[in-house]
PDB file of C-alpha atoms in Angstrom:
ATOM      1  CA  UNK A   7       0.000   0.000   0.000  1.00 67.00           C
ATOM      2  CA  UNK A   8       1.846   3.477  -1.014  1.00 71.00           C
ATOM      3  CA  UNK A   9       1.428   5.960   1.221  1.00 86.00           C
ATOM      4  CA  UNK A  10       0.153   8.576  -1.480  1.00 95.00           C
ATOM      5  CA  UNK A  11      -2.767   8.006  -2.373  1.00 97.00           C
ATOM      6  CA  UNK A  12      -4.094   8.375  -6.090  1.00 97.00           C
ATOM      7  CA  UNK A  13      -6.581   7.098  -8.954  1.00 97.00           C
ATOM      8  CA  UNK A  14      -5.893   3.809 -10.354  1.00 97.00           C
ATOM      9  CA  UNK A  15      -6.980   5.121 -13.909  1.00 97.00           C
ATOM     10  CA  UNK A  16      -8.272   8.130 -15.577  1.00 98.00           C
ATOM     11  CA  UNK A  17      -9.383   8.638 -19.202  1.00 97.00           C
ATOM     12  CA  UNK A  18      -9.671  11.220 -21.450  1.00 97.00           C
ATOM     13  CA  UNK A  19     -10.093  12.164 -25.145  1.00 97.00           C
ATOM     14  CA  UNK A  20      -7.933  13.961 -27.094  1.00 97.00           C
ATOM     15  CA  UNK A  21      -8.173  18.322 -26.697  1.00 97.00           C
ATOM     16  CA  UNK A  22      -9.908  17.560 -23.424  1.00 97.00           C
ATOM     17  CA  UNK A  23      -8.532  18.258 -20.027  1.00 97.00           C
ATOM     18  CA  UNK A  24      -7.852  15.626 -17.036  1.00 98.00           C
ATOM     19  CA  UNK A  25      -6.663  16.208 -13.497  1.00 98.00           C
ATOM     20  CA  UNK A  26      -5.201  13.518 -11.467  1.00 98.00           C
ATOM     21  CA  UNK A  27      -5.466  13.681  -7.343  1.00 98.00           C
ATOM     22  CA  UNK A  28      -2.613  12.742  -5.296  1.00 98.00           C
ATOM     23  CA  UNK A  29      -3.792  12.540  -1.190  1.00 98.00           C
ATOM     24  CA  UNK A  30      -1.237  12.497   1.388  1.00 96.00           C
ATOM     25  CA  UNK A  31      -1.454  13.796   5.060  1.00 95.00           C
ATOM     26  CA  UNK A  32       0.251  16.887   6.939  1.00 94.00           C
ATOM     27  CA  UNK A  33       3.138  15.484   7.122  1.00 93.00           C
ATOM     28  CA  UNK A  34       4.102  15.255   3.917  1.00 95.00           C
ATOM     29  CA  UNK A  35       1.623  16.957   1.164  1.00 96.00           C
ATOM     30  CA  UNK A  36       0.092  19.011   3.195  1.00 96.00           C
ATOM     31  CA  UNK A  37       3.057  20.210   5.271  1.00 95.00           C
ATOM     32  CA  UNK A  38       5.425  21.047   2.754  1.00 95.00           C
ATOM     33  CA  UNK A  39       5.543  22.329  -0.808  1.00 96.00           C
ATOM     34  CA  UNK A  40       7.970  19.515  -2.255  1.00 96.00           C
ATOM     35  CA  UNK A  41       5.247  18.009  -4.226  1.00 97.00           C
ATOM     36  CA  UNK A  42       6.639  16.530  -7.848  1.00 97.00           C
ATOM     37  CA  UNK A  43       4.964  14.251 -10.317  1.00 98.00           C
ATOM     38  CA  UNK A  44       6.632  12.080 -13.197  1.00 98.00           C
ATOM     39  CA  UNK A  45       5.396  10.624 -16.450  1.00 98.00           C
ATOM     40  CA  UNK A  46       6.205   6.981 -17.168  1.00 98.00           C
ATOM     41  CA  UNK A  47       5.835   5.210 -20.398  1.00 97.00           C
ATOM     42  CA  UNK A  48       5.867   1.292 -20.425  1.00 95.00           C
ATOM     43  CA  UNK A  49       9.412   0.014 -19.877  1.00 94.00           C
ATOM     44  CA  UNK A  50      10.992   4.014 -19.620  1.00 97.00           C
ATOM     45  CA  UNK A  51      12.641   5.542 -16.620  1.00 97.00           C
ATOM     46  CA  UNK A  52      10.063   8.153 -14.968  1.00 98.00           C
ATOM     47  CA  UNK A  53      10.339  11.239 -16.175  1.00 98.00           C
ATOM     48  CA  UNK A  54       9.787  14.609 -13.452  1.00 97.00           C
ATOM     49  CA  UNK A  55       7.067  16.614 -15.230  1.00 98.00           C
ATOM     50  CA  UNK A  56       6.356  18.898 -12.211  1.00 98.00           C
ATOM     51  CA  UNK A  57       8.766  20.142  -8.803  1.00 97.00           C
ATOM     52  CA  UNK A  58       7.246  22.202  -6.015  1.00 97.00           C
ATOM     53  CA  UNK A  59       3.814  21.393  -6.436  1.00 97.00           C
ATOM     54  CA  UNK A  60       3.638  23.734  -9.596  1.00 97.00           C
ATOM     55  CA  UNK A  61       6.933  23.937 -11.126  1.00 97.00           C
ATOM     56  CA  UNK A  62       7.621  23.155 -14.778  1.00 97.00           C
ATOM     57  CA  UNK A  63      11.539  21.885 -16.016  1.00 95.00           C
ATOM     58  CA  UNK A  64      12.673  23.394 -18.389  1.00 95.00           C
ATOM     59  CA  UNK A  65      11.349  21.149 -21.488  1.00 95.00           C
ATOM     60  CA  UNK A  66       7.858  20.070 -20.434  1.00 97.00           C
ATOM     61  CA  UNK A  67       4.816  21.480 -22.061  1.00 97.00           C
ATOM     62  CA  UNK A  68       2.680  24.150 -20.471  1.00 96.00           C
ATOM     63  CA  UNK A  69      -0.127  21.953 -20.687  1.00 98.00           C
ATOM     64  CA  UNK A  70       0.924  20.412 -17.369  1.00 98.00           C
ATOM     65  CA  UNK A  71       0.279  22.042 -14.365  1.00 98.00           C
ATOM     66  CA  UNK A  72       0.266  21.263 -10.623  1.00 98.00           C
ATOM     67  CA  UNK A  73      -1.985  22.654  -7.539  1.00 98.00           C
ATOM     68  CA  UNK A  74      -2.247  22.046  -4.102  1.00 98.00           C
ATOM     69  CA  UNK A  75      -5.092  22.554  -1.420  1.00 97.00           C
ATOM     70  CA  UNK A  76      -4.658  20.976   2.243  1.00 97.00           C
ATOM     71  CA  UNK A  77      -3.153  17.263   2.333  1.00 97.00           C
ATOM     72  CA  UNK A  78      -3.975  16.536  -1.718  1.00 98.00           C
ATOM     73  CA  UNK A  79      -2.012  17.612  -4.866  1.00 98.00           C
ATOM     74  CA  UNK A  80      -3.518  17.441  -8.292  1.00 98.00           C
ATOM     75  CA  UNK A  81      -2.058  17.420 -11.595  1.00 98.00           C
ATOM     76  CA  UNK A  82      -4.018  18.843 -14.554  1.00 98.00           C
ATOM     77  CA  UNK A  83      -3.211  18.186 -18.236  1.00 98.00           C
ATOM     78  CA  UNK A  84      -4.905  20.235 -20.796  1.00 98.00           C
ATOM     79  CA  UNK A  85      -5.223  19.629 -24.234  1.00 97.00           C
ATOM     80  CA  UNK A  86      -4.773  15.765 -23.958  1.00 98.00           C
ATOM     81  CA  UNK A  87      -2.550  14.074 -26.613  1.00 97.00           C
ATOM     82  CA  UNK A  88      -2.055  10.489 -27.608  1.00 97.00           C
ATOM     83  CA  UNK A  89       1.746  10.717 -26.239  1.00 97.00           C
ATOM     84  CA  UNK A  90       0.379  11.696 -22.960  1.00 98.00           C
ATOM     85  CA  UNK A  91      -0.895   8.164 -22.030  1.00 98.00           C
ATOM     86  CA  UNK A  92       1.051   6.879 -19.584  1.00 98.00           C
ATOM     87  CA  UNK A  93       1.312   6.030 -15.681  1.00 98.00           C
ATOM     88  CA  UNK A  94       1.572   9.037 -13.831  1.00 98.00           C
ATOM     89  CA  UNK A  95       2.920   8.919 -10.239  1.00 98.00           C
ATOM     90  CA  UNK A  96       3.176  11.599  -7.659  1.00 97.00           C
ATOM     91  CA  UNK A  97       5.894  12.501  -4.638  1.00 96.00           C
ATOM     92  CA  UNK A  98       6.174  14.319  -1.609  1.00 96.00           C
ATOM     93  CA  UNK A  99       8.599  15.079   0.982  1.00 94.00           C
ATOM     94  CA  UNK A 100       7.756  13.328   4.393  1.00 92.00           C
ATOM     95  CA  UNK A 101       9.454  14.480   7.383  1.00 89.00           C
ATOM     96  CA  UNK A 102       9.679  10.771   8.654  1.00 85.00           C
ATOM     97  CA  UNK A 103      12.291   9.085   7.973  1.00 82.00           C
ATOM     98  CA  UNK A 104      11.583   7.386   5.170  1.00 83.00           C
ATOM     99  CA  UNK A 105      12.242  11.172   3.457  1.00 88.00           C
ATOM    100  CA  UNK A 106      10.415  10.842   0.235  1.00 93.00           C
ATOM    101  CA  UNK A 107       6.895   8.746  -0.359  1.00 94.00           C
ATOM    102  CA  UNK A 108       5.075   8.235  -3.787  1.00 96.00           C
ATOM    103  CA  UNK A 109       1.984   7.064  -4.945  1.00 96.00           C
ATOM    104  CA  UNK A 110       0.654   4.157  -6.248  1.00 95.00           C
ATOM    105  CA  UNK A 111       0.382   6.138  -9.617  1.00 97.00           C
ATOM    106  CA  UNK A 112      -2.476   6.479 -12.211  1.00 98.00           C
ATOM    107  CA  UNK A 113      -3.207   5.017 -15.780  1.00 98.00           C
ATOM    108  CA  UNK A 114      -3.903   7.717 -17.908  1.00 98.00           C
ATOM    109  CA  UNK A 115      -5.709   6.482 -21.393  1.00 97.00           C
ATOM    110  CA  UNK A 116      -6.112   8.479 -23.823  1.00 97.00           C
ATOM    111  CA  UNK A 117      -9.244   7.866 -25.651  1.00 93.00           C
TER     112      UNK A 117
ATOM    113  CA  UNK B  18      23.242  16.424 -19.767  1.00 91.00           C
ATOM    114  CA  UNK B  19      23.631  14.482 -16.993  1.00 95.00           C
ATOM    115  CA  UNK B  20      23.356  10.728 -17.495  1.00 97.00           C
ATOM    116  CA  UNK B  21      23.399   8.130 -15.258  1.00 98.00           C
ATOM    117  CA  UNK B  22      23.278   4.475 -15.684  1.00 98.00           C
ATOM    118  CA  UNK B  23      22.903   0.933 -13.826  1.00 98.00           C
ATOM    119  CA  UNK B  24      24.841  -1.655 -14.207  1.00 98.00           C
ATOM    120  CA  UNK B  25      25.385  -5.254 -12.734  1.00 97.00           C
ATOM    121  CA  UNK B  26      23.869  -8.994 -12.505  1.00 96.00           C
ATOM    122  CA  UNK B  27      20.213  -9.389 -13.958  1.00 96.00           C
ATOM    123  CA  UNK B  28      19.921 -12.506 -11.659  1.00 98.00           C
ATOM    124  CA  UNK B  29      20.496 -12.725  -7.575  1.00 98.00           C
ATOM    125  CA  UNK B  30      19.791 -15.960  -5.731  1.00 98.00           C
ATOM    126  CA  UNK B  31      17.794 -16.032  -2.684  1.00 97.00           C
ATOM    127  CA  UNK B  32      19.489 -14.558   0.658  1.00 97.00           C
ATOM    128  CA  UNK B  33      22.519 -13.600  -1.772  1.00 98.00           C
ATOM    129  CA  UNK B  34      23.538 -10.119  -1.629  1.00 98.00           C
ATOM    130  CA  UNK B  35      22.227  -7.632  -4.606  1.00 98.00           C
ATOM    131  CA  UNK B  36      24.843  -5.104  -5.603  1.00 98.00           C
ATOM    132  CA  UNK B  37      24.343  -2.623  -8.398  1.00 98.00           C
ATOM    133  CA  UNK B  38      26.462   0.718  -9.477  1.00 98.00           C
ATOM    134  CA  UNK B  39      25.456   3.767 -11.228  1.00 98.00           C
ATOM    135  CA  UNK B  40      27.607   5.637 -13.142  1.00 98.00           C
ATOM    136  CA  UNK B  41      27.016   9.331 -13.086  1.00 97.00           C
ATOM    137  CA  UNK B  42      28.311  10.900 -16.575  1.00 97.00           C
ATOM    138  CA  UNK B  43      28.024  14.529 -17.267  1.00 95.00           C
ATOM    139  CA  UNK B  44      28.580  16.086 -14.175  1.00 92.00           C
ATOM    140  CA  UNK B  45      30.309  15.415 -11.564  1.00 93.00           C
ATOM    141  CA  UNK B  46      29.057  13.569  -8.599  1.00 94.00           C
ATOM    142  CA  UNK B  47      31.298  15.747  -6.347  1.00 91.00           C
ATOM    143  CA  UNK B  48      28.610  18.474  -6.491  1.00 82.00           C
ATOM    144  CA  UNK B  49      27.723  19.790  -3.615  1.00 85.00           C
ATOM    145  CA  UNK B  50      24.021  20.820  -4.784  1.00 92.00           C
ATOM    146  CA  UNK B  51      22.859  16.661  -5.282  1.00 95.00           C
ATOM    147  CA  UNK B  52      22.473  13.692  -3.016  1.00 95.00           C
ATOM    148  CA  UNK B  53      22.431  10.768  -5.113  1.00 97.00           C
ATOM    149  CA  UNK B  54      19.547   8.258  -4.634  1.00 97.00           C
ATOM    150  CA  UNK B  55      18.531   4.398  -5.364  1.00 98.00           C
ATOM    151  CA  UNK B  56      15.078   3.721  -6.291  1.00 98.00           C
ATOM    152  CA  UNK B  57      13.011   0.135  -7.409  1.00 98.00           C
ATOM    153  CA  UNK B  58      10.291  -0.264  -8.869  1.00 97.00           C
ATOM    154  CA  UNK B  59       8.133  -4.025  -8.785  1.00 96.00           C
ATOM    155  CA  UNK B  60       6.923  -5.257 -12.182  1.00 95.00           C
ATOM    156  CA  UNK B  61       3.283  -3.201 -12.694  1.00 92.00           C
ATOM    157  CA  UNK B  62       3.737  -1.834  -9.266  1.00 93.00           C
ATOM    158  CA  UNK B  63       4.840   1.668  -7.808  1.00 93.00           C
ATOM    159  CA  UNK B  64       7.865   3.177  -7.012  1.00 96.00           C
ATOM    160  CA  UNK B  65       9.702   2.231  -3.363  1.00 95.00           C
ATOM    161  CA  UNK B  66      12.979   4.987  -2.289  1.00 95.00           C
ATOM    162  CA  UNK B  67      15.657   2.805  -0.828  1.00 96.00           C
ATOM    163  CA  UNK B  68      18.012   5.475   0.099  1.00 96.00           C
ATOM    164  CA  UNK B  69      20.564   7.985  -1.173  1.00 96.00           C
ATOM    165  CA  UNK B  70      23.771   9.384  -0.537  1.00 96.00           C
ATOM    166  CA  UNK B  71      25.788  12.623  -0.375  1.00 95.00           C
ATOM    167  CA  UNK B  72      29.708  13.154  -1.654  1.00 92.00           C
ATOM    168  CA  UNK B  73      30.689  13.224   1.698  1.00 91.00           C
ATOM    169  CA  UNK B  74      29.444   9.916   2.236  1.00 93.00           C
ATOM    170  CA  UNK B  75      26.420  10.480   4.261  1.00 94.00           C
ATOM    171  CA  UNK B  76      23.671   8.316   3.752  1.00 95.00           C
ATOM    172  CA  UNK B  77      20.077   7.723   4.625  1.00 94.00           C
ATOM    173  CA  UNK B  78      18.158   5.099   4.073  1.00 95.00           C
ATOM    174  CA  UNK B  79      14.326   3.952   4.204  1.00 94.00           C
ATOM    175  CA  UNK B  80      13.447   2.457   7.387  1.00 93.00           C
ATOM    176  CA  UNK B  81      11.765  -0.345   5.902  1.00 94.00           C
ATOM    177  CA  UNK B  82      15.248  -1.481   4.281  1.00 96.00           C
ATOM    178  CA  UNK B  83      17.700   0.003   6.525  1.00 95.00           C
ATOM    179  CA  UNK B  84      19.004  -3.032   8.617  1.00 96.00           C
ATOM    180  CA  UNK B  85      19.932  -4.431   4.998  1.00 98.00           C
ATOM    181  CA  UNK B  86      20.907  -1.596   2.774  1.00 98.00           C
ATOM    182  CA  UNK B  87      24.113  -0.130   1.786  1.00 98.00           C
ATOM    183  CA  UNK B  88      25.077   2.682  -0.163  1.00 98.00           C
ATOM    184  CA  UNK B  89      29.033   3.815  -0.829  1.00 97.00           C
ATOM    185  CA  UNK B  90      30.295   6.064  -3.380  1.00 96.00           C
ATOM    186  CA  UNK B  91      33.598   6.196  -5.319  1.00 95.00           C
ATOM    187  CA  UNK B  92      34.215  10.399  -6.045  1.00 93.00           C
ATOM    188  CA  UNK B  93      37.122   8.818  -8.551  1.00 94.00           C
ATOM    189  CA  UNK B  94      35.105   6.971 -10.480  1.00 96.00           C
ATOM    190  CA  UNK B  95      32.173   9.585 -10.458  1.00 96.00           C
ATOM    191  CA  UNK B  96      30.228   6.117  -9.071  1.00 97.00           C
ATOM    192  CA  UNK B  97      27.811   5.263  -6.286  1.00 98.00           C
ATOM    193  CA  UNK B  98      26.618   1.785  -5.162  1.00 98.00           C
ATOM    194  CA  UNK B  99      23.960  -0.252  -3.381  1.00 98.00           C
ATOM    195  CA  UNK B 100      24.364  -3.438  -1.881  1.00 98.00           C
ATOM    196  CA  UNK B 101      20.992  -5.155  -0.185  1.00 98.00           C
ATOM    197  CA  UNK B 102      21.649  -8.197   1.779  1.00 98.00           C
ATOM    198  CA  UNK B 103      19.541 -11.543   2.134  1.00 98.00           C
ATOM    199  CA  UNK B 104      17.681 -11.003  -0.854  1.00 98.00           C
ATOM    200  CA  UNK B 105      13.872 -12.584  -1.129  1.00 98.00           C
ATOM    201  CA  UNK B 106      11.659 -12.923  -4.251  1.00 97.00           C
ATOM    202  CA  UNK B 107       9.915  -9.532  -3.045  1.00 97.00           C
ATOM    203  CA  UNK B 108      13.456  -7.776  -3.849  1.00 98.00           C
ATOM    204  CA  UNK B 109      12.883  -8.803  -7.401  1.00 98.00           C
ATOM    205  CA  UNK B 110      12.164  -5.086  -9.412  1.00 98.00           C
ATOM    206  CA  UNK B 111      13.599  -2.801 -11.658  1.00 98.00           C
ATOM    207  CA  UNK B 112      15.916  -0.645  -9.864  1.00 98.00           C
ATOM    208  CA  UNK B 113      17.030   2.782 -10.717  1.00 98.00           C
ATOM    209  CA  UNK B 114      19.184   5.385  -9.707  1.00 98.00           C
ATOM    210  CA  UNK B 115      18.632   9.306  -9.616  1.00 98.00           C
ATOM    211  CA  UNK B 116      19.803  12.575  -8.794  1.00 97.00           C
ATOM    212  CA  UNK B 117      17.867  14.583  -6.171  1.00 95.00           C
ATOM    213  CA  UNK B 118      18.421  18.342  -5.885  1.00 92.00           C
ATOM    214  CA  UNK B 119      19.126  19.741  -2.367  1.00 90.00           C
ATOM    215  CA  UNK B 120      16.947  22.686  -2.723  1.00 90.00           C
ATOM    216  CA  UNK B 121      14.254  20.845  -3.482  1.00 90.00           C
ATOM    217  CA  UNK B 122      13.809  17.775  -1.157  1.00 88.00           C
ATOM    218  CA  UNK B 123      12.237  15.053  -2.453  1.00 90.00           C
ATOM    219  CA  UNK B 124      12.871  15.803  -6.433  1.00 94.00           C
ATOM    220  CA  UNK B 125      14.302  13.235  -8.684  1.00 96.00           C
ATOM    221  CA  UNK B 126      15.127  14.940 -11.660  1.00 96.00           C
ATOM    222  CA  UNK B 127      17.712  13.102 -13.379  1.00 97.00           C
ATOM    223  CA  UNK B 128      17.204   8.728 -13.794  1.00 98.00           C
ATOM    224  CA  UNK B 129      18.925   5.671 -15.022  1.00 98.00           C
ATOM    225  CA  UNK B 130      17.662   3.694 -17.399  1.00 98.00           C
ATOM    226  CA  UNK B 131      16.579   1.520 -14.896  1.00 98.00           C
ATOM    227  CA  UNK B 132      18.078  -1.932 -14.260  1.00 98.00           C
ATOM    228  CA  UNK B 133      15.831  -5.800 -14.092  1.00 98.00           C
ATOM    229  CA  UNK B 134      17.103  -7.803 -10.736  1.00 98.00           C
ATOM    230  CA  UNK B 135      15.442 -10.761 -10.537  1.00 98.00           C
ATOM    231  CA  UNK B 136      15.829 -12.750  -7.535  1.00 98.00           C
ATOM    232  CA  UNK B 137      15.074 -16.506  -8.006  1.00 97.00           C
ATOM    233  CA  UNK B 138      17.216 -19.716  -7.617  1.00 95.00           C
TER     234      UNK B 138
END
């Protein structure tokens, strides 16, 4: 069981909009702002899409964008694309000692 | 670009001892502003931090995996390793490892390919 807590699966079609919920507790999510999330295609290294809860690298399209409110993060993508299907996982900061927790990451299909 | 990338045995037998290095290429894994971290990853399930270390040689490592992890690094060789002891079937994952900025806890934003260990007799 991770210990972020998000979608299994979310679907979209192409031009439309999805937003995927990552829920955590104070003492990670909702306690600090080191919330990232990373794109993984099948058999590819995960790839960090957005830092700081709403942080872009340089590279990755404006049509990802991150929020936070309380103990969940969500990621948005507008203007869905076929090369946006993929598992997306989030990551936050804990101030346990395990450091860093993820979630259990979300199938995004694109219709 | 930074580049980093696994290598060592595909295949571990049971209670053996996994050991992988990364290779950091790029950059220099001297930097001050990076702690370098290992990562796994179960086929079709999520992603697990094992534990990471700094150029000085400080490490930390995930509770859950602590009393049989080990991480070194090698400044020379621009190299860092991880070692798990008494391997089981549930060690069997992909394993990668990562670069994780200091100012931004938490943030993996360079990975390795990614490396298959499968543990099995």
């Amino acid at each position: 069981q991770s210990a972020l807590t998000q979608p299994a699966s979310v679907s979209g079609s192409p031009g439309q909009s999805i937003t995927i919920s990552c829920t955590g507790t104070s003492s990670d999510v909702g306690g600090y702002n080191y919330v990232s999330w990373y794109q993984q295609h099948p058999g590819k290294a995960p790839k960090l899409m957005i830092y700081e809860v709403s942080n872009r690298p340089s590279g990755v399209s404006n049509r990802f964008s991150g929020s936070k409110s309380g103990n969940t993060a969500s990621l948005t993508i507008s203007g869905l694309q076929a090369e946006d299907e993929a598992d997306y996982y989030c990551s936050s900061y804990t101030s346990s000692s395990t450091h860093v927790v993820f979630g259990g990451g979300t199938k995004l299909t694109v219709l | 670009q930074v580049q980093l990338q696994e290598s060592g045995p595909g295949l571990v037998k049971p209670s053996q001892t996994l050991s992988l290095t990364c290779t950091v290429s790029g950059g220099s894994i001297s930097s001050g502003s990076y702690y370098w971290s290992w990562i796994r990853q179960p086929a079709g399930k999520g992603l697990e931090w094992i534990g990471r270390i700094y150029t000085s040689g400080s490490t930390n490592y995930n509770p859950s995996l602590k009393s049989r992890v080990t991480i070194s690094v090698d400044t020379s060789k621009n190299q860092f390793s991880l070692k798990l002891s008494s391997v089981t079937a549930a060690d069997t994952a992909v394993y990668y490892c990562a670069r994780e900025s200091i100012a931004v806890a938490g943030t993996f934003d360079y990975w390795g390919q990614g490396t298959l260990v499968t543990v099995s007799s």
